[in-house]
Coordinates of C-alpha atoms in Angstrom, one line a residue:
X196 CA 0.6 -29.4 -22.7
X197 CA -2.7 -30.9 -21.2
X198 CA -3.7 -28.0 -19.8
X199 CA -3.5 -25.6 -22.1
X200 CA -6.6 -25.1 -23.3
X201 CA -8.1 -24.7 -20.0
X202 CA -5.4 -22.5 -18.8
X203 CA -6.4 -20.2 -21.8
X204 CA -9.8 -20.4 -21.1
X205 CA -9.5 -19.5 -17.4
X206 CA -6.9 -16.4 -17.6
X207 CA -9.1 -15.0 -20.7
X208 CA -11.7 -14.9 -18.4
X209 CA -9.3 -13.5 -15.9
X210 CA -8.8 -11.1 -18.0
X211 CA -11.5 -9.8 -19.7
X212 CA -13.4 -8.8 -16.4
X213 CA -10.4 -6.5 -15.1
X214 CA -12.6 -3.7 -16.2
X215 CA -15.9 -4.9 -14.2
X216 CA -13.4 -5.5 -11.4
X217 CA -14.3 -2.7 -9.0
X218 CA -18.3 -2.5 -9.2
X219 CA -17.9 -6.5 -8.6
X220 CA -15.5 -6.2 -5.6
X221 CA -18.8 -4.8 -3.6
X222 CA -21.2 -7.3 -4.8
X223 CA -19.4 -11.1 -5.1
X224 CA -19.9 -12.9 -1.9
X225 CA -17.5 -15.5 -3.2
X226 CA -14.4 -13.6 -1.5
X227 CA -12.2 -16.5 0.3
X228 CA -11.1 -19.6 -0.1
X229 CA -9.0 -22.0 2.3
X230 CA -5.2 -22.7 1.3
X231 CA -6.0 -26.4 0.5
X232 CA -8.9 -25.1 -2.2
X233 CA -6.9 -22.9 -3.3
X234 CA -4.2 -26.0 -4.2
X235 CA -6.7 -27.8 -5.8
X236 CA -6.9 -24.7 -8.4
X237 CA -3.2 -24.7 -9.1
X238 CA -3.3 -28.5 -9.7
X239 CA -5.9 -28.7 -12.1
X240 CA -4.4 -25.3 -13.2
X241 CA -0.7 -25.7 -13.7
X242 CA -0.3 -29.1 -12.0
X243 CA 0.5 -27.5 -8.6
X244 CA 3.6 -25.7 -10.0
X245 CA 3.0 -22.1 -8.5
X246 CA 6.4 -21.0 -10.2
X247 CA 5.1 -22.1 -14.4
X248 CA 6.0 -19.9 -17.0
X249 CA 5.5 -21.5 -20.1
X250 CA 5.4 -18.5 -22.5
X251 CA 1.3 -18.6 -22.9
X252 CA 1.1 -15.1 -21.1
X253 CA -0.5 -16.8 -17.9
X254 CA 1.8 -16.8 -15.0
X255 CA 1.8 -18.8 -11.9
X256 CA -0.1 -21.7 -10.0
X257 CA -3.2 -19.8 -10.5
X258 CA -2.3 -19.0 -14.5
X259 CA -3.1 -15.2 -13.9
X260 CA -2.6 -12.9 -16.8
X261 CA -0.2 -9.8 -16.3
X262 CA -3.1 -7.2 -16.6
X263 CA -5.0 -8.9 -14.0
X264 CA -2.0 -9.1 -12.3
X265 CA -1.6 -5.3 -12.0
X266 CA -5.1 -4.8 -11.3
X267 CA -5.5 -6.7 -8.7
X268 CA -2.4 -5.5 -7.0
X269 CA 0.1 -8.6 -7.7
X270 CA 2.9 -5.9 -8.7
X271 CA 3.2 -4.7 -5.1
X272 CA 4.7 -8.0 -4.5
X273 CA 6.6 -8.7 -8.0
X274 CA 6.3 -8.0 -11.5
X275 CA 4.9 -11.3 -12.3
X276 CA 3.1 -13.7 -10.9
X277 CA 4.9 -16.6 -11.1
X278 CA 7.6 -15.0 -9.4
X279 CA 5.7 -14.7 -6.4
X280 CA 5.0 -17.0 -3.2
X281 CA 2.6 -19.3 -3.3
X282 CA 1.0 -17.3 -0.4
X283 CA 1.2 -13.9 -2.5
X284 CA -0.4 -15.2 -5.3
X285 CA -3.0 -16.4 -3.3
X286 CA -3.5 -13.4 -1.6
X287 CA -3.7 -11.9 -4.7
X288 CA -6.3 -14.5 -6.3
X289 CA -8.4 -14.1 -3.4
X290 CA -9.3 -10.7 -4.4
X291 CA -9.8 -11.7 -7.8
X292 CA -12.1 -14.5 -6.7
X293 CA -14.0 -11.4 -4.6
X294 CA -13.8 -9.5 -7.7
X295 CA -15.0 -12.1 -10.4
X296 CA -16.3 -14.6 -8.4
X297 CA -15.0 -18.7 -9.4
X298 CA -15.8 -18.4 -13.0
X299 CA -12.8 -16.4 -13.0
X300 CA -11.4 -20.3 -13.6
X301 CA -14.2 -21.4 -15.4
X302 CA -13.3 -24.8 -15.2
X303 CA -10.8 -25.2 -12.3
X304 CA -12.5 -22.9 -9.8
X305 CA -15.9 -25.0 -9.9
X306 CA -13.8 -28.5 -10.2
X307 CA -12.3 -27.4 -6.8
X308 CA -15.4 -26.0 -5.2
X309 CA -13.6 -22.5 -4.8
X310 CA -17.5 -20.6 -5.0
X311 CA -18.2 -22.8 -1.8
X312 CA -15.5 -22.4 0.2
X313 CA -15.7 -19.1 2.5
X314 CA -12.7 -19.7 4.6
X315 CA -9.9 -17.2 5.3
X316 CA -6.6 -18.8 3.7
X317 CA -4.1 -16.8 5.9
X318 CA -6.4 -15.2 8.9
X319 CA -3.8 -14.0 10.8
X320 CA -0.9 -13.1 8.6
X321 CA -0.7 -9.6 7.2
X322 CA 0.6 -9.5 3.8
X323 CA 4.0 -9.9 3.4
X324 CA 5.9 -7.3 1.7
X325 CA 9.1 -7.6 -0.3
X326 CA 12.4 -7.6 1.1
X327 CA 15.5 -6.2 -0.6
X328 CA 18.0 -9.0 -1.2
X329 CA 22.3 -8.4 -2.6
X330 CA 22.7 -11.1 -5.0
X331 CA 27.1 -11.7 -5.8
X332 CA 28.4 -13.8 -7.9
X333 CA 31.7 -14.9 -7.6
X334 CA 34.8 -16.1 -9.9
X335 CA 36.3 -18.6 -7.7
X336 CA 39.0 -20.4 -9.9
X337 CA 37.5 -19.6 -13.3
X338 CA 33.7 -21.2 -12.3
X339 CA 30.8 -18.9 -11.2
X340 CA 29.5 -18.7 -7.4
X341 CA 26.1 -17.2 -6.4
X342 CA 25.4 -16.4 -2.8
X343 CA 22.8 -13.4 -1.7
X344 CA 22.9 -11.3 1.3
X345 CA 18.9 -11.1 3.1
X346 CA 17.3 -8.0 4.4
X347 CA 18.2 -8.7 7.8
X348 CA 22.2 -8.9 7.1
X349 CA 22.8 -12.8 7.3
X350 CA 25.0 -14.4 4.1
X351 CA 23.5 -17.5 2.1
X352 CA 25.8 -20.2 1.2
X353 CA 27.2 -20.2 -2.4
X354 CA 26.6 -22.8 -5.1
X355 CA 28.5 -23.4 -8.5
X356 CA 25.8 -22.4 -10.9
X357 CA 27.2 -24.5 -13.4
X358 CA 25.3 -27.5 -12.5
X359 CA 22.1 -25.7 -13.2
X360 CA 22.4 -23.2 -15.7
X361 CA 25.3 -25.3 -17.8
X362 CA 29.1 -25.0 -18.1
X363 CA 31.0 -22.2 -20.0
X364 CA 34.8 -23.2 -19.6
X365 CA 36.8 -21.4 -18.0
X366 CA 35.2 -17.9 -16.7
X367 CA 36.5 -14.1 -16.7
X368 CA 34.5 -11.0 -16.2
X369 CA 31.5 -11.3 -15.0
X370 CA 28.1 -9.2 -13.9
X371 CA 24.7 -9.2 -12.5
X372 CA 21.7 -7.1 -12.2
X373 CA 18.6 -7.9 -10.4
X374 CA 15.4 -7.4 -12.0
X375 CA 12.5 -6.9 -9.5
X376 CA 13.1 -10.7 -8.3
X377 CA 15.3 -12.2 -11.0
X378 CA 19.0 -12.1 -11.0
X379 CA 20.8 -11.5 -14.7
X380 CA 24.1 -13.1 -14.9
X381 CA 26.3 -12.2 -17.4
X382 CA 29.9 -13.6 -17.9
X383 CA 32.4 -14.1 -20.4
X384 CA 33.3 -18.0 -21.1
X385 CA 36.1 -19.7 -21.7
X386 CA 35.9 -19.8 -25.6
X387 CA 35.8 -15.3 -25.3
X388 CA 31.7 -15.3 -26.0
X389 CA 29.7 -13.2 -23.7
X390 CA 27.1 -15.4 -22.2
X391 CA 23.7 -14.8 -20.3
X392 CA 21.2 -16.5 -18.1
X393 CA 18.6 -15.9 -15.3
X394 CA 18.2 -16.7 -11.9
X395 CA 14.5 -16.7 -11.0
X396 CA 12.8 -15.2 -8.1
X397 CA 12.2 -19.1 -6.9
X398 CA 16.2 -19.9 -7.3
X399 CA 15.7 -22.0 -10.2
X400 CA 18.0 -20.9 -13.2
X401 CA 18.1 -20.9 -16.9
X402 CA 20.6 -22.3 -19.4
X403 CA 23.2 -19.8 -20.4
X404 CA 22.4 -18.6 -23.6
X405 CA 25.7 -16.9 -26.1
X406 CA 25.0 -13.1 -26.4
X407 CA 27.3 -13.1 -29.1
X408 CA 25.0 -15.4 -31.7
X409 CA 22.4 -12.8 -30.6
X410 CA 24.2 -9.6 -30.3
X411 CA 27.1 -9.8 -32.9
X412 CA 30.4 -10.8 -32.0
X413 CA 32.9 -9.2 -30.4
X414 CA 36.7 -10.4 -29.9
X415 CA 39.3 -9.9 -26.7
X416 CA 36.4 -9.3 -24.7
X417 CA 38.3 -8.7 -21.2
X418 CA 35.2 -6.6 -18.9
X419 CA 31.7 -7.0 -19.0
X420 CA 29.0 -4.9 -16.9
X421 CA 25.4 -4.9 -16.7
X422 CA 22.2 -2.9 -14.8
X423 CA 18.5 -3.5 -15.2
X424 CA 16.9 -0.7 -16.7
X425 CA 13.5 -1.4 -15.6
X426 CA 12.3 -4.3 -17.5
X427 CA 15.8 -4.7 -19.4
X428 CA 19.0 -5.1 -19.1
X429 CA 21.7 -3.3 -20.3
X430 CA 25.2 -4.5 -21.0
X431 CA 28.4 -3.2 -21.6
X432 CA 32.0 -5.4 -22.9
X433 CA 35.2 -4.0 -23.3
X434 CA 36.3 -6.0 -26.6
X435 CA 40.2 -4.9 -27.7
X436 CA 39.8 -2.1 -25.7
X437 CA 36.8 -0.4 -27.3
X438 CA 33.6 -0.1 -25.5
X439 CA 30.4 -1.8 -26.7
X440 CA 27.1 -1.9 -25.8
X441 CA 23.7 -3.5 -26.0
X442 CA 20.5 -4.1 -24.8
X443 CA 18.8 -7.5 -23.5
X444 CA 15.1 -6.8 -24.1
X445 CA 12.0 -8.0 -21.6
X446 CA 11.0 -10.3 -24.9
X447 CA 14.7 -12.2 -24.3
X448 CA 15.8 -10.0 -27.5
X449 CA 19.2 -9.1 -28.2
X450 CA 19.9 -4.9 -30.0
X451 CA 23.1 -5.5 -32.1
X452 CA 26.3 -4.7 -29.5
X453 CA 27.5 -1.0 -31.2
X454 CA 30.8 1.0 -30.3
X455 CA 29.8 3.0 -27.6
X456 CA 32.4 6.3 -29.6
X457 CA 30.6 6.1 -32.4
X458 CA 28.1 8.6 -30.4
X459 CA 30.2 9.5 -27.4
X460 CA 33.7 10.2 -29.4
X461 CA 36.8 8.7 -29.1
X462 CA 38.2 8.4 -25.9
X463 CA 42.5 9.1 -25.4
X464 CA 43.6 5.7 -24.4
X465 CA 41.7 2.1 -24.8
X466 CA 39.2 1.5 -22.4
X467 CA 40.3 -0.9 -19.3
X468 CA 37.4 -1.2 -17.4
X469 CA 33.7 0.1 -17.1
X470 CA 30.3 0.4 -15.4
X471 CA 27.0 1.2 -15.5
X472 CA 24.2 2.7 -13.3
X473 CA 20.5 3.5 -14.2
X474 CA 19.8 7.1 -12.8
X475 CA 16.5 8.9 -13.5
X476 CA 15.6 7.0 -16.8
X477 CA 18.8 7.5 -17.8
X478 CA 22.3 5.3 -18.2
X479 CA 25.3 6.7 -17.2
X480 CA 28.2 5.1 -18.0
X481 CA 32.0 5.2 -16.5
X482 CA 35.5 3.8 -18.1
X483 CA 38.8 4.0 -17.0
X484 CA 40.9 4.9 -20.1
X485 CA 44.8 5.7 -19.9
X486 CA 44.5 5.5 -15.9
X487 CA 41.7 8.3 -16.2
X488 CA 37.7 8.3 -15.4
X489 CA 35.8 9.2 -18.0
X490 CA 31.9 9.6 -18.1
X491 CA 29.0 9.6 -20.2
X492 CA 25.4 9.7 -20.4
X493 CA 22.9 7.7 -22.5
X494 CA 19.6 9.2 -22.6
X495 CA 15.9 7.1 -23.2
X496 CA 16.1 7.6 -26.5
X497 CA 19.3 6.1 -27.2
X498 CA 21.7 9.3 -27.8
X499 CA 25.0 9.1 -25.6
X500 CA 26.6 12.6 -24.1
X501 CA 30.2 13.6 -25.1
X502 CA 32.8 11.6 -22.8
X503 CA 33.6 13.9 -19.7
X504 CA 36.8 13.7 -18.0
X505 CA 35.5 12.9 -14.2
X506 CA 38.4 14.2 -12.7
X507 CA 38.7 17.5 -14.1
X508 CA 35.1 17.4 -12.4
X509 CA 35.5 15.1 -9.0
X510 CA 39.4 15.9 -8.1
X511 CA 42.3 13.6 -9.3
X512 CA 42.1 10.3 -7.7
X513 CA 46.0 8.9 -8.8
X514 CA 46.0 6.9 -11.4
X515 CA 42.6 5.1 -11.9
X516 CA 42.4 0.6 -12.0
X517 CA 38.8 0.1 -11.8
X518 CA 35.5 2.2 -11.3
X519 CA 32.0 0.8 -10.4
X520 CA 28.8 3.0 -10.2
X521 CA 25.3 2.9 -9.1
X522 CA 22.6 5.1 -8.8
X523 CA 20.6 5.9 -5.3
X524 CA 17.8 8.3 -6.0
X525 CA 18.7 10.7 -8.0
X526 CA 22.3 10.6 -8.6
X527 CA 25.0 8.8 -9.6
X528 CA 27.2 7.3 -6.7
X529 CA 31.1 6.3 -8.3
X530 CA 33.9 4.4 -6.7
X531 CA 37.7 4.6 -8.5
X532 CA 40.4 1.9 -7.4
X533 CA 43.6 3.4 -7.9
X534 CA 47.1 2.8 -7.8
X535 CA 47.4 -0.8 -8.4
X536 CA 44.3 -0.9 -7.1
X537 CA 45.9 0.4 -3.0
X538 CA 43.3 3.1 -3.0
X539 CA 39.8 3.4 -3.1
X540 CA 37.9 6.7 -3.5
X541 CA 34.2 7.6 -3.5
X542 CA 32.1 10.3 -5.2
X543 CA 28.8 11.0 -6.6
X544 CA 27.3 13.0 -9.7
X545 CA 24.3 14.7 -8.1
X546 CA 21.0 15.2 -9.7
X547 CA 21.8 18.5 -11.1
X548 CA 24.8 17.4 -13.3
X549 CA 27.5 18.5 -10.7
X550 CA 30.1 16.2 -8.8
X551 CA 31.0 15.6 -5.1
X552 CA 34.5 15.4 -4.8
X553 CA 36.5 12.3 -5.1
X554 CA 37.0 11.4 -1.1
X555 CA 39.9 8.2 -0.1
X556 CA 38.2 5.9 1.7
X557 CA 41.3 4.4 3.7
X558 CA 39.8 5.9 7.0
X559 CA 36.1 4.0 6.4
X560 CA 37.5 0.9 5.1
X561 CA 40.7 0.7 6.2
X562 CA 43.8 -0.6 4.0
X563 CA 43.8 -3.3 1.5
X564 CA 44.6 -3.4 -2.5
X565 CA 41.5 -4.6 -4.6
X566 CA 41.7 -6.2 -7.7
X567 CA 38.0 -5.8 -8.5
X568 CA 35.5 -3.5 -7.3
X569 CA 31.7 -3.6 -7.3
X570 CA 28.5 -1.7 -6.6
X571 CA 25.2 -1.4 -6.3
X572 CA 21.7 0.2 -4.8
X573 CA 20.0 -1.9 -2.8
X574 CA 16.9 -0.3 -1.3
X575 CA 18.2 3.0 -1.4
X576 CA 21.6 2.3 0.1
X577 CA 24.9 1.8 -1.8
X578 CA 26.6 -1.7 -1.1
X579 CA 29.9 -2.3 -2.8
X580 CA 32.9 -5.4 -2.6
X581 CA 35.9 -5.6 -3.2
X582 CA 38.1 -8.5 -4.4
X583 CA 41.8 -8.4 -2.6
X584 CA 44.9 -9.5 -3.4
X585 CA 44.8 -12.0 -0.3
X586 CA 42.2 -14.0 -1.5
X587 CA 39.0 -12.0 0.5
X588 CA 36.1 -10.6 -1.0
X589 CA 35.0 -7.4 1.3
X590 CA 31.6 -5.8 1.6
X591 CA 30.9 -2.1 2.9
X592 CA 27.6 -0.3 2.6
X593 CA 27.2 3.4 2.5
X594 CA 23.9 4.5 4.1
X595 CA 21.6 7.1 3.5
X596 CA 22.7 9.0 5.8
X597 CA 26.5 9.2 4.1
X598 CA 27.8 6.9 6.7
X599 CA 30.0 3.5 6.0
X600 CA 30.0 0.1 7.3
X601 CA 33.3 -1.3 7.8
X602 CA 34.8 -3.5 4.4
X603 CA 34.2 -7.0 6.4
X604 CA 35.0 -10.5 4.8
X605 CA 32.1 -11.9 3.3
X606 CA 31.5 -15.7 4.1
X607 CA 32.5 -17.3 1.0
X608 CA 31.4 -20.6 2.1
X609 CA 30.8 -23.3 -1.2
X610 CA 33.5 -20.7 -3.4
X611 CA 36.5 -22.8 -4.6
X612 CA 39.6 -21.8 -6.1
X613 CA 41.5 -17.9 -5.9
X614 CA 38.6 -15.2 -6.4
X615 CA 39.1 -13.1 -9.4
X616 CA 36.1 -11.0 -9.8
X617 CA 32.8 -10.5 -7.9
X618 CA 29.5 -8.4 -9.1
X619 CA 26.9 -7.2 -6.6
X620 CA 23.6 -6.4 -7.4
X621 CA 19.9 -5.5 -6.1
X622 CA 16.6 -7.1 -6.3
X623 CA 13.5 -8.2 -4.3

């Protein structure tokens, strides 16, 4: 690439003074630059492509390096730089540029006069913050949807992902999980392999990539889940009834998938369905085996609890269809579908390793029969959906304050086809 060398060359630089950062901020006089200026760094930098990640370690239109990310604040935005706005990473460079002065981009920063140009970029905008979005997927007549639910309540439209991150045949289970702003999709195609891609912060996607050549393969795979772990994602597929599970590393590395009773024992029935929440550095996991809720926990260093029978604990919800979990704080909220899917109940596991009672939800979301159930935190709250058996896709929240929305229809405006499964996650 024809920039390479000088992108190397400016976010070493970048890089190397993080130490000297603070005495400088209090002696550079080179602290602003105007928006155009700052464009002519990003085009001599990364030809004016503020979302460039081309695997060099220098992210963004400005080609900033991760620890001079974090240094100069870009993580209160997003994890990486070129996941930002153009307007947050030029916030961000303008306290480099205070801090390090132009040679900061040795070459770029003089070539654009950015040492000479005092002006304020943004002089009366306050920094904007992060705002927590839902991103769903959908399985509208075996192709995947993706529509996200803003801050502020109002629905986006939903595209076929196909077009952009390639086609899979005919789709089953799917999953997502947001990581700070990227959205992991996971789904099972139509030849049975588990496949993955990414959404990025900026709504462009990757090519779906087969787990299976990565992870091992893994046959009758009927229920895949996934949750961001931090920097990673971890997966869960139900393959001939046995649970499996793996990990999808910040490096795009696949661990092996392994069978989940190999530490957790053997559970009474196959597994039908499962979920996964990350809850104190922790993964704790739910199945529904033989119409029962089981649980177990899989510490940070990789060992899994014994399987716990949730109702024993929580009450007996009937007999169990699906389960979804997510964690809010410091426990573990649950949701069981049962009888056919006519009822839905919700629960927690609190902090301290007790339960909350399995509670029907009929009188909070009324009556319906879900195929498919859902959940997720998003900024502290717990948002679930729910796929019907007439064709609607509901949506409930249940607030920090243990109150619920109604279940309302989402919008599924651009969705083709019958709905058979829908995922919710977080991310900013």
């Amino acid at each position: 690439m024809r920039f390479a060398a000088r992108k190397k060359s400016a976010a070493i630089t970048a890089t190397a003074l993080v130490a000297l950062a603070a005495p400088l901020l209090s002696v550079n006089t080179a602290s602003a630059a105007s928006i155009s200026t700052w464009d002519k760094v990003a085009q001599c930098e990364a030809s004016g492509n503020w979302s460039i990640n081309t695997g060099n370690g220098y992210y963004g239109g400005l080609q900033i390096s991760m620890s001079t990310w974090k240094a100069y604040g870009g993580t209160q935005y997003t994890a990486r730089p070129d996941q930002a706005s153009k307007q947050q990473q030029i916030l961000t460079g303008e306290k480099i540029l205070a801090g390090q002065g132009q040679g900061a981009w040795p070459t770029c920063g003089p070539a654009a006069g950015l040492g000479a140009d005092h002006a304020d970029p943004y002089p009366s905008t306050p920094a904007p913050s992060p705002s927590w979005k839902s991103q769903v997927v959908v399985n509208g007549g075996g192709a995947i949807f993706h529509g996200l639910r803003n801050a502020d309540g109002t629905w986006s439209a939903f595209g076929n992902i196909a077009g952009q991150a390639g086609d899979i045949g005919t789709v089953g289970s799917i999953a997502d999980a947001g990581v700070n702003g990227d959205t992991h999709v996971v789904a099972v195609g139509g030849n049975g392999h588990i496949y993955h891609t990414i959404r990025l912060a900026n709504g462009t996607w990757g090519a779906f990539g087969d787990v299976n050549a990565a992870a091992g393969s893994l046959a009758g795979v009927s229920k895949v889940s996934a949750v961001s772990t931090g920097t990673e994602v971890s997966v869960l597929a139900v393959a001939d009834g046995k649970l499996n599970h793996s990990v999808r590393h910040a490096d795009g590395t696949w661990t092996a998938f392994a069978d989940v009773s190999g530490e957790a024992g053997a559970l009474p029935a196959p597994v039908t369905s499962a979920a996964e929440a990350w809850v104190n550095g922790q993964l704790q996991v739910a199945v529904v085996a033989g119409g029962r809720v089981y649980h177990s926990v899989r510490s940070s260093g990789g060992t899994w609890t014994p399987w716990g029978d949730v109702y024993t604990a929580a009450g007996d919800a009937g007999t169990a269809t699906d389960v979804a979990v997510a964690g809010t704080g410091s426990d573990m909220q649950i949701i069981v579908t049962s009888n056919g899917g006519a009822k839905q109940f919700h629960g927690a596991r609190l902090a301290n390793g007790t339960w909350m009672p399995l509670t029907d939800l009929t009188s909070v979301l009324g009556s319906f029969t879900s195929t498919g159930v859902s959940a997720a935190a998003v900024n502290g709250e717990l948002q679930a959906t729910f796929v019907t058996t007439d064709n609607r896709i509901l949506h409930t929240i249940r607030r920090v304050n243990a109150t619920w929305t109604g279940a309302g229809a989402i919008n599924l405006n651009g969705v083709t086809g019958n709905h058979y499964a829908a995922s919710i996650t977080g991310s900013l």
